[in-house]
mmCIF file of C-alpha atoms and ligand atoms in Angstrom:
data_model
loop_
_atom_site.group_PDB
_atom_site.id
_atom_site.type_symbol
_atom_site.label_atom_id
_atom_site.label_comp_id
_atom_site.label_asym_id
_atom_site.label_seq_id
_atom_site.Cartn_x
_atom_site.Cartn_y
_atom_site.Cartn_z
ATOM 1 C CA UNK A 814 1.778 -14.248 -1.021
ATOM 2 C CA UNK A 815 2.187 -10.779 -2.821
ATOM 3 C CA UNK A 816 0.499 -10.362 -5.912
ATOM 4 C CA UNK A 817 0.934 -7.529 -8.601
ATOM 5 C CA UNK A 818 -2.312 -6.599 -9.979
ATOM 6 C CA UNK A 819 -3.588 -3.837 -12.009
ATOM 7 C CA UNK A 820 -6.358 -3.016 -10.714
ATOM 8 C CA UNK A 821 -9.497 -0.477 -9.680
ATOM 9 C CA UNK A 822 -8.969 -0.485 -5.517
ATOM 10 C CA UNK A 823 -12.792 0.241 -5.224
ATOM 11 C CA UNK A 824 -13.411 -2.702 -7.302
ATOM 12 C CA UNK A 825 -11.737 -5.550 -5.025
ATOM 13 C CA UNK A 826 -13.165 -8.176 -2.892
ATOM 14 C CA UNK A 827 -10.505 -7.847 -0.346
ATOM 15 C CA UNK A 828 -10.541 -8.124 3.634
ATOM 16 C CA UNK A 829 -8.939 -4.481 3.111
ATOM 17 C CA UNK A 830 -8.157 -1.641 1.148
ATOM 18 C CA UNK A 831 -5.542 0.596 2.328
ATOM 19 C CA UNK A 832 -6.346 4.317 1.060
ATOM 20 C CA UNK A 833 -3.582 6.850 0.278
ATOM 21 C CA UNK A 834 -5.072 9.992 2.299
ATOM 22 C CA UNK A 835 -4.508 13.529 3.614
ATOM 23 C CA UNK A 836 -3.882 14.379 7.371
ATOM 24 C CA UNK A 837 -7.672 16.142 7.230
ATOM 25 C CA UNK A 838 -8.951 12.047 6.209
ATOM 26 C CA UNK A 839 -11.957 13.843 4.900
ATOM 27 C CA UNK A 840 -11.137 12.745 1.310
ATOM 28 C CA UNK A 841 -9.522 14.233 -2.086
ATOM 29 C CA UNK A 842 -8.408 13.772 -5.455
ATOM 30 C CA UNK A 843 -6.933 10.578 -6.419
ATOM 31 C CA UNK A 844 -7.144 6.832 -4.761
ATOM 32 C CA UNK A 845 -8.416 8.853 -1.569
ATOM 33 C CA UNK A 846 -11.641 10.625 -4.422
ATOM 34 C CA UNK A 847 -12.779 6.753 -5.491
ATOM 35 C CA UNK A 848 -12.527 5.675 -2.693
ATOM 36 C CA UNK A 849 -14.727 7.723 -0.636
ATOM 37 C CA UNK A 850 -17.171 7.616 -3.992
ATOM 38 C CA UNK A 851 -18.047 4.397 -4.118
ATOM 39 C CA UNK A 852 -17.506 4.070 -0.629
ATOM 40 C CA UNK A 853 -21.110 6.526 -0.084
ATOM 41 C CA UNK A 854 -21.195 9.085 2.041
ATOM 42 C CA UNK A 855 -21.179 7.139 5.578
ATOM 43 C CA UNK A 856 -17.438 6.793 5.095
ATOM 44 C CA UNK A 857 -16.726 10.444 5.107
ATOM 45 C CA UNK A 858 -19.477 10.591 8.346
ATOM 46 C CA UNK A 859 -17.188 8.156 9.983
ATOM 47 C CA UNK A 860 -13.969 10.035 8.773
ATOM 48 C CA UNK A 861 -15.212 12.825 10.457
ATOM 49 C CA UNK A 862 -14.898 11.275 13.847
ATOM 50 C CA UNK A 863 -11.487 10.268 13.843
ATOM 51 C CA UNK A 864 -10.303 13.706 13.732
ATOM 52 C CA UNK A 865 -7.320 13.578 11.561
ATOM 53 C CA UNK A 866 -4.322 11.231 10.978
ATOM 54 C CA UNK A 867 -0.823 12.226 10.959
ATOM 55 C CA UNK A 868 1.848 11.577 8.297
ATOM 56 C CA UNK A 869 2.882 7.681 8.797
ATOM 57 C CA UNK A 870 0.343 6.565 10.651
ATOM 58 C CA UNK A 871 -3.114 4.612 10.176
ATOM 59 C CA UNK A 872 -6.636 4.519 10.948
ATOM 60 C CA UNK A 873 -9.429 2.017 10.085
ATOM 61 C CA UNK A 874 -13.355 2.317 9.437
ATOM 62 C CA UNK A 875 -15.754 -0.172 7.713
ATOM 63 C CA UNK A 876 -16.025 -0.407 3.964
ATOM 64 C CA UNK A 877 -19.869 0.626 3.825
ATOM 65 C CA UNK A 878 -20.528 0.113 0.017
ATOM 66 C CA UNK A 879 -17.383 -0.756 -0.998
ATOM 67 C CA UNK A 880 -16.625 -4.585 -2.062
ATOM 68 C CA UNK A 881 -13.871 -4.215 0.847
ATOM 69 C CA UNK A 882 -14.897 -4.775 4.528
ATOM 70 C CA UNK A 883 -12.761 -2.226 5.985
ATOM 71 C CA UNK A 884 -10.779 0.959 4.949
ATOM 72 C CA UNK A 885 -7.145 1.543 6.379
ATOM 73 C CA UNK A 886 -6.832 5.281 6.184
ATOM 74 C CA UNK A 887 -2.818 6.021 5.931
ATOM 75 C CA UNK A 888 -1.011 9.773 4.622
ATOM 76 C CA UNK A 889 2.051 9.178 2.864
ATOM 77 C CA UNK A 890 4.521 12.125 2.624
ATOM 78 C CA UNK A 891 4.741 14.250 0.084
ATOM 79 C CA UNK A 892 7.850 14.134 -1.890
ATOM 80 C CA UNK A 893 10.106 16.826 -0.986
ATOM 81 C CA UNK A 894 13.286 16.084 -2.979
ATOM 82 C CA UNK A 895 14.207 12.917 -0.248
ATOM 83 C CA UNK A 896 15.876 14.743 2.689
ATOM 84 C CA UNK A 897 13.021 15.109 4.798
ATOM 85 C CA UNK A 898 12.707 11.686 5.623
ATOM 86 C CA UNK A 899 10.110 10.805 3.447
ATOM 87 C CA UNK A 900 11.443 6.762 2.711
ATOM 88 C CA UNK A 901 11.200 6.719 6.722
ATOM 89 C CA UNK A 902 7.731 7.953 6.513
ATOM 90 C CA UNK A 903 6.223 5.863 3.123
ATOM 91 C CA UNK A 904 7.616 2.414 4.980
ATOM 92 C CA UNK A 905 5.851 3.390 8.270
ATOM 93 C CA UNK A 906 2.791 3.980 6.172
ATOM 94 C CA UNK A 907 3.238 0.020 5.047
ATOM 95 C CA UNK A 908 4.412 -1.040 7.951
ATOM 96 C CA UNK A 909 1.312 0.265 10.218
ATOM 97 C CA UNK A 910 -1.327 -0.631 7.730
ATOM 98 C CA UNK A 911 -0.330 -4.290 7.675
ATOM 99 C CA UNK A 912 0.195 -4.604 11.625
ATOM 100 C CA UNK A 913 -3.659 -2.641 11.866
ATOM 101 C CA UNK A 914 -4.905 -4.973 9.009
ATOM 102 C CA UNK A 915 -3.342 -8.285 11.026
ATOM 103 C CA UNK A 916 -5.180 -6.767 13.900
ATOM 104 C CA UNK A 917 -8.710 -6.370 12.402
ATOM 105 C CA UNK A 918 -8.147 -9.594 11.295
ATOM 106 C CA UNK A 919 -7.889 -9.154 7.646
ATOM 107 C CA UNK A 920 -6.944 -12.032 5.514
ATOM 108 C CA UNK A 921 -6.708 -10.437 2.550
ATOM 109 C CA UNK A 922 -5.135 -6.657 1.891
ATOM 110 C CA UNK A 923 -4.857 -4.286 -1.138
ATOM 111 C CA UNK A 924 -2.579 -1.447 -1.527
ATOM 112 C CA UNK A 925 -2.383 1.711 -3.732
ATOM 113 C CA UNK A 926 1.141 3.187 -4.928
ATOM 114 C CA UNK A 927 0.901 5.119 -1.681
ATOM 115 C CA UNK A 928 2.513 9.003 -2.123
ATOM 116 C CA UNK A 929 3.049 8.382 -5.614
ATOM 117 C CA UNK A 930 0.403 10.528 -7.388
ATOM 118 C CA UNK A 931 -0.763 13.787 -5.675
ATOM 119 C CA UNK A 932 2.482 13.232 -3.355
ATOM 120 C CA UNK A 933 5.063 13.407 -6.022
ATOM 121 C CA UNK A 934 6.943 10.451 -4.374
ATOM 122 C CA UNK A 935 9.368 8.766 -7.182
ATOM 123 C CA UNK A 936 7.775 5.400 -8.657
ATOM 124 C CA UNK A 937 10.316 2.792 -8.688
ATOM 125 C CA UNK A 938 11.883 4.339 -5.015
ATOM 126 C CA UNK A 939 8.417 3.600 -3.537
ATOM 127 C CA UNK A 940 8.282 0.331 -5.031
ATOM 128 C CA UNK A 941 11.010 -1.065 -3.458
ATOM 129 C CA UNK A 942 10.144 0.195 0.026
ATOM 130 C CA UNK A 943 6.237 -1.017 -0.409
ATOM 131 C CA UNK A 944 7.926 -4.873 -1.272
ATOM 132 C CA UNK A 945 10.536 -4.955 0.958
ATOM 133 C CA UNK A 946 8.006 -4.073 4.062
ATOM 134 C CA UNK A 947 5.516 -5.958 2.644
ATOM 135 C CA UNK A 948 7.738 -8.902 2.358
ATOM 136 C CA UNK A 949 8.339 -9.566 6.151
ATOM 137 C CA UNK A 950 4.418 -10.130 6.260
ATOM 138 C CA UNK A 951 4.144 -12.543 3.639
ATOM 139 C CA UNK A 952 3.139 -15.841 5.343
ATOM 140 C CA UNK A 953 0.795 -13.653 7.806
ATOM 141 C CA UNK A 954 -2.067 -12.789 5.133
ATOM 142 C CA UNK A 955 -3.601 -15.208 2.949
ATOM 143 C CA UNK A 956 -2.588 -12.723 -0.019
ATOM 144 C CA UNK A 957 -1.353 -9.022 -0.198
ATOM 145 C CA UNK A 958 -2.528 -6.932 -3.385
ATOM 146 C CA UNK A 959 -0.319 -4.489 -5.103
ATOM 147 C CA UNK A 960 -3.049 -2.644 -6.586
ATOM 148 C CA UNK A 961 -1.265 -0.769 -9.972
ATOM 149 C CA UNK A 962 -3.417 1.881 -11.773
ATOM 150 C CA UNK A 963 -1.403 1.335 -14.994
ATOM 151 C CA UNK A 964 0.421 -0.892 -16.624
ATOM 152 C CA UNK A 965 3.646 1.220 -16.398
ATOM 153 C CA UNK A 966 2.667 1.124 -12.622
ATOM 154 C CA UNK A 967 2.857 -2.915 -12.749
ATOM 155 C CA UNK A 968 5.912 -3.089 -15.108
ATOM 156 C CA UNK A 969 7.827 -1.119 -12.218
ATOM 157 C CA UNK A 970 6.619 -2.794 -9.630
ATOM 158 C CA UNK A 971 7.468 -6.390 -11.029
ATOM 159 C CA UNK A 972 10.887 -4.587 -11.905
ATOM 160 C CA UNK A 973 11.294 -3.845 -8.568
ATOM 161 C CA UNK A 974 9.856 -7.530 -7.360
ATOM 162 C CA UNK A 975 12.550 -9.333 -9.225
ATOM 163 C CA UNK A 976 15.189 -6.913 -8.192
ATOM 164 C CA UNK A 977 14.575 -7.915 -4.705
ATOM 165 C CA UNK A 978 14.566 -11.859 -5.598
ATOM 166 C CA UNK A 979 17.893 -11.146 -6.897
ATOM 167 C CA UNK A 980 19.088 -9.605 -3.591
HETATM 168 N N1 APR B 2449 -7.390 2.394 -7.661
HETATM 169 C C1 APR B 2449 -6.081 2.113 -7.454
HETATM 170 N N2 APR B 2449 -5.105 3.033 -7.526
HETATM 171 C C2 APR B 2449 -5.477 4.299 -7.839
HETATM 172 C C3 APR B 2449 -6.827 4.674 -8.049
HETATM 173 C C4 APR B 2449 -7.796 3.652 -7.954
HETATM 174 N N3 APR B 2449 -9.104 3.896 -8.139
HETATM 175 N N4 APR B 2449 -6.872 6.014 -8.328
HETATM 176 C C5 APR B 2449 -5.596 6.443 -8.296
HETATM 177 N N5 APR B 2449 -4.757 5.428 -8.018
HETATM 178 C C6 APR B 2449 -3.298 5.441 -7.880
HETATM 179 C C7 APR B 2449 -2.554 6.544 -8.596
HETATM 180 O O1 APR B 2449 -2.391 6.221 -9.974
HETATM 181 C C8 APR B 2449 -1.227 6.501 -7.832
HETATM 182 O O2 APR B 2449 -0.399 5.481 -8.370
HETATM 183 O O3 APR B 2449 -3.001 5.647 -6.510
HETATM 184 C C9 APR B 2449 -1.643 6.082 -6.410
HETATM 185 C C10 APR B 2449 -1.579 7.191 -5.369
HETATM 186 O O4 APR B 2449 -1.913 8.424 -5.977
HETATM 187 P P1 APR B 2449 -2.858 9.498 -5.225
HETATM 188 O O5 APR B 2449 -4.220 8.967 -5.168
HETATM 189 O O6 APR B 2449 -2.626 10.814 -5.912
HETATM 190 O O7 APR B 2449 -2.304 9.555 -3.719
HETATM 191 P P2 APR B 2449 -1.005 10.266 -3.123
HETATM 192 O O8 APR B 2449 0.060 10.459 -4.148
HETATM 193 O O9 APR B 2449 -0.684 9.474 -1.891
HETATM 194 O O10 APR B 2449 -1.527 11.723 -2.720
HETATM 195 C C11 APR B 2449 -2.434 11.821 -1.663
HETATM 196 O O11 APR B 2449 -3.951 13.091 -2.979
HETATM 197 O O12 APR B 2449 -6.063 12.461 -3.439
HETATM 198 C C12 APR B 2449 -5.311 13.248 -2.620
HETATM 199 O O13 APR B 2449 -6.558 13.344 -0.582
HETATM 200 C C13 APR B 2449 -5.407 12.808 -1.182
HETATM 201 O O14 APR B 2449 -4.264 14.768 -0.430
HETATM 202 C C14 APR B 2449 -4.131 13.378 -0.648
HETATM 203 C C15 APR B 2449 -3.157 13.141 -1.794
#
């Protein structure tokens, strides 16, 4: 089941929160700045040791004080104009976050608007590539979170929702 909410990510009671990072995974601005807050230090310590992700893929630590019992770490691209492959790159972000997530077992997932703060990536495009790879994995988690900052957030993303209904 895929559920719109609106929604602090560090708030959520969730098998996992996916966190919209840099290739460096030692935190930022944004999604990737609360996180790591009320995270507590330990989950930058732990960042540390992974040394890096690249754009696309995905890599997991615990939760430490976060509601959330683990933390998939995924870079989204940054928006440069949509020629550089960036939709190919924002769905493998999904896509790898909810095969690691099925792997560590999680039940229950959240997701930010991946790329579509810091990362310029257009709202409503990204919303209709989050659902449509999300959709595939439906009946494999208990529920997937849409986690919206804003309400204009959630009003595009159940836009988007019901356009793909329609399809
Ligand atoms: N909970 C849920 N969503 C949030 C939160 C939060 N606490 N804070 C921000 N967001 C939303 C933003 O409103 C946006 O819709 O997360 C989405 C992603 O925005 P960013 O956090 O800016 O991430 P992104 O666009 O992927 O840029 C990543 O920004 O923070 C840096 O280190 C990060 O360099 C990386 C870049």
């Amino acid at each position: 089941m895929i559920e719109i909410i609106k929604a602090d990510i560090t708030h959520l009671q969730v098998d996992a929160i996916v966190n919209a990072a840099n290739s460096s995974l030692l935190g930022g601005g944004g999604v990737d700045g609360a996180i790591h807050m009320a995270a507590g230090p330990a989950l930058l310590d732990a960042c540390r040791k992974l040394g890096g992700c690249h754009e696309g893929e995905v890599k997991v630590t615990p939760g430490f004080d976060l509601p959330a019992k683990m933390v998939l770490h995924t870079v989204g691209p940054q928006w440069q104009g949509g020629e550089a492959g960036e939709s190919g790159i924002l769905t493998r972000c999904y896509e790898n976050c909810l095969q690691m997530g099925l792997s560590e077992g999680a039940r229950t997932i959240a997701f930010p608007a991946i790329s579509t703060g810091v990362y310029g990536y257009p709202k409503r495009q990204a919303a209709v590539i989050a659902l449509s790879t999300m959709q595939p994995y439906e009946d494999s988690y208990d529920k997937i979170f849409v986690c919206c900052f804003s309400d204009a957030d959630m009003w595009i993303y159940q836009k988007a929702m019901a356009s793909l209904e329609l399809e």
